[in-house]
Short mmCIF file of C-alpha atoms in Angstrom, two decimals:
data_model
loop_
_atom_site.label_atom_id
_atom_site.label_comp_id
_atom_site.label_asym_id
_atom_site.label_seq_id
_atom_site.Cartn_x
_atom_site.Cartn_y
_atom_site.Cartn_z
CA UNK Y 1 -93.88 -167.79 34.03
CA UNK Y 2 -95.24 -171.27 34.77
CA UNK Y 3 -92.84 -173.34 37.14
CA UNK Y 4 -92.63 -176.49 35.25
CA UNK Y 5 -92.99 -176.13 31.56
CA UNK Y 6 -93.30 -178.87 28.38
CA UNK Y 7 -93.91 -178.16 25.18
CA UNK Y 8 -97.70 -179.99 25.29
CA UNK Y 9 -96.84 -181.41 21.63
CA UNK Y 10 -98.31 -184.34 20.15
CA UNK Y 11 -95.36 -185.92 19.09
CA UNK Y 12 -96.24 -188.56 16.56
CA UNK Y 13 -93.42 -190.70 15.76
CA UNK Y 14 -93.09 -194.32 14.35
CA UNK Y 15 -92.21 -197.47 15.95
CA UNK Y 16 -88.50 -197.68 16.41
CA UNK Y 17 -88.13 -193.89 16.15
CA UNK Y 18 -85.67 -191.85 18.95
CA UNK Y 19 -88.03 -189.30 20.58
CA UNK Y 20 -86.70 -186.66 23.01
CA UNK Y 21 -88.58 -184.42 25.25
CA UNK Y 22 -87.03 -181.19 26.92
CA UNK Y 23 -88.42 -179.04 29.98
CA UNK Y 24 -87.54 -176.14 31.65
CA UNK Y 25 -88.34 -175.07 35.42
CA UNK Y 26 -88.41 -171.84 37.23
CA UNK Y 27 -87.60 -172.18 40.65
CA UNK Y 28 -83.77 -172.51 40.99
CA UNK Y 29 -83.81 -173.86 44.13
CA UNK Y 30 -85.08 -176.98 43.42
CA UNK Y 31 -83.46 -179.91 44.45
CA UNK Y 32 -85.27 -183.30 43.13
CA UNK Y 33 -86.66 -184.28 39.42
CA UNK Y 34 -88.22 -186.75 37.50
CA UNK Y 35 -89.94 -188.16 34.42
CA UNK Y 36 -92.85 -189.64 35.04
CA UNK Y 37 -95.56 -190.91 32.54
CA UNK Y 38 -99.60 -190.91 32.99
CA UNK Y 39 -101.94 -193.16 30.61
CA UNK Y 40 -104.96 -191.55 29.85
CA UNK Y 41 -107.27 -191.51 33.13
CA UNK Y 42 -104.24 -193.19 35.24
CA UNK Y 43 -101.84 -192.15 38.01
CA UNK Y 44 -98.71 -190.82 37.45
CA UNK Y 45 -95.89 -193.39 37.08
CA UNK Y 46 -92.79 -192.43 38.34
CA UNK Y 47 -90.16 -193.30 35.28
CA UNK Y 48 -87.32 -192.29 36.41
CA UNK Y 49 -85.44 -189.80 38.41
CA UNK Y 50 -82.91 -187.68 36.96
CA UNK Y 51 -79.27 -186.78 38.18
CA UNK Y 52 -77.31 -183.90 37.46
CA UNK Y 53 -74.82 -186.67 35.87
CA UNK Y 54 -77.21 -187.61 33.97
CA UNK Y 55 -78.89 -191.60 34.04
CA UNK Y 56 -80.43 -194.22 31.97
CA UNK Y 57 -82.48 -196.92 32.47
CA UNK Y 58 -82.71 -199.34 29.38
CA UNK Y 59 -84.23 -197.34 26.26
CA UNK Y 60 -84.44 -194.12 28.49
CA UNK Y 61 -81.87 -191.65 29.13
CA UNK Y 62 -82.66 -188.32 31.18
CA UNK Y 63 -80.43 -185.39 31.67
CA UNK Y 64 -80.30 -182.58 34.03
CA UNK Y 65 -78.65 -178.57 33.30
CA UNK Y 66 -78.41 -177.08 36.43
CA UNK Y 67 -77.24 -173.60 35.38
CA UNK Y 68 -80.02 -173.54 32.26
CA UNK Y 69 -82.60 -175.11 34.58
CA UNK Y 70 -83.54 -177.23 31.74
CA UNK Y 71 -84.32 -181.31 31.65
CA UNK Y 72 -84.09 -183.81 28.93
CA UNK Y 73 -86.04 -187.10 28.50
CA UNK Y 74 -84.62 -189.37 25.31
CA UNK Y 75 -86.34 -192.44 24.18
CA UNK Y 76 -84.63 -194.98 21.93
CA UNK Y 77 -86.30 -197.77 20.09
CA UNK Y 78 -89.81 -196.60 20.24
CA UNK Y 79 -92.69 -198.96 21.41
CA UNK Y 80 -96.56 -199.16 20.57
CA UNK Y 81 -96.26 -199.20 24.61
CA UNK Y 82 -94.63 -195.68 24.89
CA UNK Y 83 -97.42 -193.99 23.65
CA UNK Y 84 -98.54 -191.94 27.47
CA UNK Y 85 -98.32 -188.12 28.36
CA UNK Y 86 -94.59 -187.50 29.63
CA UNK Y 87 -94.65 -185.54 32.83
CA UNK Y 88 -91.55 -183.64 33.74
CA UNK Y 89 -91.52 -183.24 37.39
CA UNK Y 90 -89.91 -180.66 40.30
CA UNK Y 91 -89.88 -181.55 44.02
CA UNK Y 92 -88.69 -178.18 45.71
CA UNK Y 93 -87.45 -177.46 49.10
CA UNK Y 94 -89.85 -175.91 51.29
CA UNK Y 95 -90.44 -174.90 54.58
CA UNK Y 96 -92.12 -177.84 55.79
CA UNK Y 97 -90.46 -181.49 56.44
CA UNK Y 98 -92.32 -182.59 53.52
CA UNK Y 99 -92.05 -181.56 49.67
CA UNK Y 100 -94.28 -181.18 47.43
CA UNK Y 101 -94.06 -182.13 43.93
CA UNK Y 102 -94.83 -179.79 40.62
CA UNK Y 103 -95.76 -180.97 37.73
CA UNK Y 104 -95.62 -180.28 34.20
CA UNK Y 105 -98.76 -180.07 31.97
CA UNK Y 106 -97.28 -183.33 29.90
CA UNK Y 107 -96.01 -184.37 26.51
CA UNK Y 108 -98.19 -186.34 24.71
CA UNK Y 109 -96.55 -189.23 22.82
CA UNK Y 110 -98.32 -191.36 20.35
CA UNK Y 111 -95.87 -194.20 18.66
CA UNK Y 112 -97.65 -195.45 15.14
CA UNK Y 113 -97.40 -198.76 13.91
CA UNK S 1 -94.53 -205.35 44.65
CA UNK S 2 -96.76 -202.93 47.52
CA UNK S 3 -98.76 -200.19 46.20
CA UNK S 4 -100.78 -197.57 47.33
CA UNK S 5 -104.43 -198.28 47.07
CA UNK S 6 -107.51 -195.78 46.80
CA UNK S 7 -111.34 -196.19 47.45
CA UNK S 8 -113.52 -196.04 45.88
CA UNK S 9 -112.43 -195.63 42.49
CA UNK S 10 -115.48 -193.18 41.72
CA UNK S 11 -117.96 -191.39 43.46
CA UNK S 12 -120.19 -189.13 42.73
CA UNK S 13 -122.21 -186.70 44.64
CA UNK S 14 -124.49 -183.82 44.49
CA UNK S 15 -123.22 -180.11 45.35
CA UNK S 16 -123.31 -179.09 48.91
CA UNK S 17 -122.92 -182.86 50.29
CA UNK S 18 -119.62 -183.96 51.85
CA UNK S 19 -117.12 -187.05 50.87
CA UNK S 20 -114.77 -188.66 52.12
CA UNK S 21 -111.64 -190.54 49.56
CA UNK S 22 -110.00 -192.98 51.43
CA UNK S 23 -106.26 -193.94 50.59
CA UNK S 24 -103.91 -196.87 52.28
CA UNK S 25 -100.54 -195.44 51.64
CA UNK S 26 -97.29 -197.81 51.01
CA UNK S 27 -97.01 -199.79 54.52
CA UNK S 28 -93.40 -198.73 55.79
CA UNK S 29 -93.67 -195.38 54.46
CA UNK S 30 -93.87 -192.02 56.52
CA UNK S 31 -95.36 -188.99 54.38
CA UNK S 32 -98.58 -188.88 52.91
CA UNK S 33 -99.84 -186.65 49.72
CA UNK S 34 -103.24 -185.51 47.77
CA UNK S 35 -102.77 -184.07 44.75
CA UNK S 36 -105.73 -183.56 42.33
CA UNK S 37 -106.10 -183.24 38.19
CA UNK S 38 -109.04 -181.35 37.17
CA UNK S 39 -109.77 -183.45 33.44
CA UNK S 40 -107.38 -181.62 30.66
CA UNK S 41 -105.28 -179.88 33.45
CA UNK S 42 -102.06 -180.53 34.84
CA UNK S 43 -101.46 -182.74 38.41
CA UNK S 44 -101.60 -180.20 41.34
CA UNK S 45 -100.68 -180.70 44.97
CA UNK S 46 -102.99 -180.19 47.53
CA UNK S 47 -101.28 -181.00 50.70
CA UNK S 48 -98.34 -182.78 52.28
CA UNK S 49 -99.04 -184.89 55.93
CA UNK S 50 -96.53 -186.51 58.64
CA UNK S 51 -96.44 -187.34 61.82
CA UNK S 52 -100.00 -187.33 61.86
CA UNK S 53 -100.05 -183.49 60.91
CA UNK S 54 -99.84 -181.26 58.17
CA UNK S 55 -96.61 -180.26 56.69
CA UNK S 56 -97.53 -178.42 53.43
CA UNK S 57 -100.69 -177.34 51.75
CA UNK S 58 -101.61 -175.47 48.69
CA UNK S 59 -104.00 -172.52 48.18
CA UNK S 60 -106.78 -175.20 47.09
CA UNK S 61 -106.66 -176.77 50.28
CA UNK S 62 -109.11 -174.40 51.81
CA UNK S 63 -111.27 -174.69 54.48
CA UNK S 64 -113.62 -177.44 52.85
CA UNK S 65 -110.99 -179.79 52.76
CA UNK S 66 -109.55 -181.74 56.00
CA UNK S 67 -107.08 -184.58 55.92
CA UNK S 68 -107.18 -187.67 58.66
CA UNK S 69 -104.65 -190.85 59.62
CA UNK S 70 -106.95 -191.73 61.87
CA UNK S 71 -105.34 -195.51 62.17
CA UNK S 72 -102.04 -196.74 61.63
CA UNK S 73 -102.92 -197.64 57.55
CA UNK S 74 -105.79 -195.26 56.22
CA UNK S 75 -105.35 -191.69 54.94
CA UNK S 76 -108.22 -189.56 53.71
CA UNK S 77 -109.84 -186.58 52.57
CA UNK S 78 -112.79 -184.87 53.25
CA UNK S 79 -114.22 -182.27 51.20
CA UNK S 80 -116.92 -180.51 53.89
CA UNK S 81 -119.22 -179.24 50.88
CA UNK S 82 -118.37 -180.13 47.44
CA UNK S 83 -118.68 -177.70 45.27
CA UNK S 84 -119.03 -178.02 41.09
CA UNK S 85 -115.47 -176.91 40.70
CA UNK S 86 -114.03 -179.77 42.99
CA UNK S 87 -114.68 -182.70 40.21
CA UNK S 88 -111.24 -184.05 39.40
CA UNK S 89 -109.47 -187.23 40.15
CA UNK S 90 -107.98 -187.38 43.48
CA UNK S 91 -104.51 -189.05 43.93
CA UNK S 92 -102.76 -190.15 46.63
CA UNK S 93 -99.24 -190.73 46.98
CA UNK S 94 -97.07 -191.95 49.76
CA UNK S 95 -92.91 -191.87 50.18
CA UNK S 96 -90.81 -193.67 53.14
CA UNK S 97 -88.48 -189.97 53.40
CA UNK S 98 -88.47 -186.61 51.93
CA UNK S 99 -85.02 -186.44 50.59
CA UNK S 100 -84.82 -187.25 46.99
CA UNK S 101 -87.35 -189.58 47.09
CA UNK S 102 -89.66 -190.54 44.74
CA UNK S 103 -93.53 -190.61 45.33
CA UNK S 104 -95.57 -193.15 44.28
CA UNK S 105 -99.35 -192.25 43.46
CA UNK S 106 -102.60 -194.32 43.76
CA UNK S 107 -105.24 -195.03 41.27
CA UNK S 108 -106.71 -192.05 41.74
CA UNK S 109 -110.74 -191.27 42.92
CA UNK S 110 -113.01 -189.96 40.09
CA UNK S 111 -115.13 -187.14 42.46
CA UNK S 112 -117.89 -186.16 40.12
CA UNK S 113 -120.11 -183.25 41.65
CA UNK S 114 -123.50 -182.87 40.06
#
């Protein structure tokens, strides 16, 4: 089973549309997550992090089941400037002081004109 | 806004010959990352670095690859003797402490091995 998993999509949707993205992890002992988005040949750019109470920032909203293990990324409004791969990412604990993050394979959004 | 910066952004090299990807991580922050994405494939951690050793590494980090702070602002990695399979883009990523906080990556280095 992979440890971070995302449905790889495309997701075409239209400017304006609500988009939502879900993701599911393996390791239940993870303690940190996040959205972050990647343009095509960029770095990963941390979005936002996401709270087991749920946050939002603006058009984004991100939600986090502990007992599913599952993790939610909603977009409202739709931009042209959306359009990115969605990365759904798990820092876990480890051993070491430091810890490493896992990532997702992505969600590629395209938002049409 | 500071950022963490990467050099150069490409370099390529034949198979066999050795490179080194410099990175100058966020100023005030205290662990270090590489990470690498093979083109198509998903972001994959390589190996975690503070207090000017190693705290993590993955099962890529082999022996080909080394890490180095070796001033107070530059971080890099050496891969001994590329190998065809090590082409990716590189990323580096820095964060001031380990709990809950978020990384923030570099440009990335295109290695292209020929």
């Amino acid at each position: 089973r992979k440890e971070v998993e995302q449905d790889p999509g495309p997701f075409n949707v239209p400017e304006g549309a609500t988009v939502a993205f879900n993701c599911t992890y393996s390791n239940s002992a993870s303690q940190s997550f996040f959205w972050y988005r990647q343009d095509c040949r960029k770095e990963p750019k941390l979005l936002m992090s996401v709270y087991s109470s749920g946050n939002e920032d603006g058009r984004f909203t991100a939600q986090l089941n502990r007992a599913s293990q599952y993790i939610s990324l909603l977009i409202r409004d739709s931009k042209l400037s959306d359009s990115a791969t969605y990365l759904c990412v798990v820092n876990n604990v480890s051993s070491g002081s430091a810890r490493q993050l896992t990532f997702g394979s992505g969600t590629q959004l395209t938002v049409l004109p | 806004e500071p950022e963490v910066t990467q050099t150069p952004s490409h370099q390529v090299t034949q198979m066999g010959q050795e490179v080194i990807l410099r990175c100058v991580p966020i100023s005030n922050h205290l662990y270090f990352y590489w990470y690498r994405q093979i083109l198509g494939q998903k972001v994959e951690f390589l190996v975690s670095f503070y207090n000017n050793e190693i705290s993590e590494k993955s099962e890529i980090f082999d022996d080909q690859f080394s890490v180095e702070r070796p001033d107070g602002s530059n971080f890099t990695l050496k891969i001994r003797s590329t190998k065809l399979e090590d082409s990716a883009m590189y990323f580096c990523a820095s964060t001031p402490r380990t709990v809950h906080n978020e990384q923030f990556f570099g440009p990335g280095t295109r290695l292209t091995v020929l």
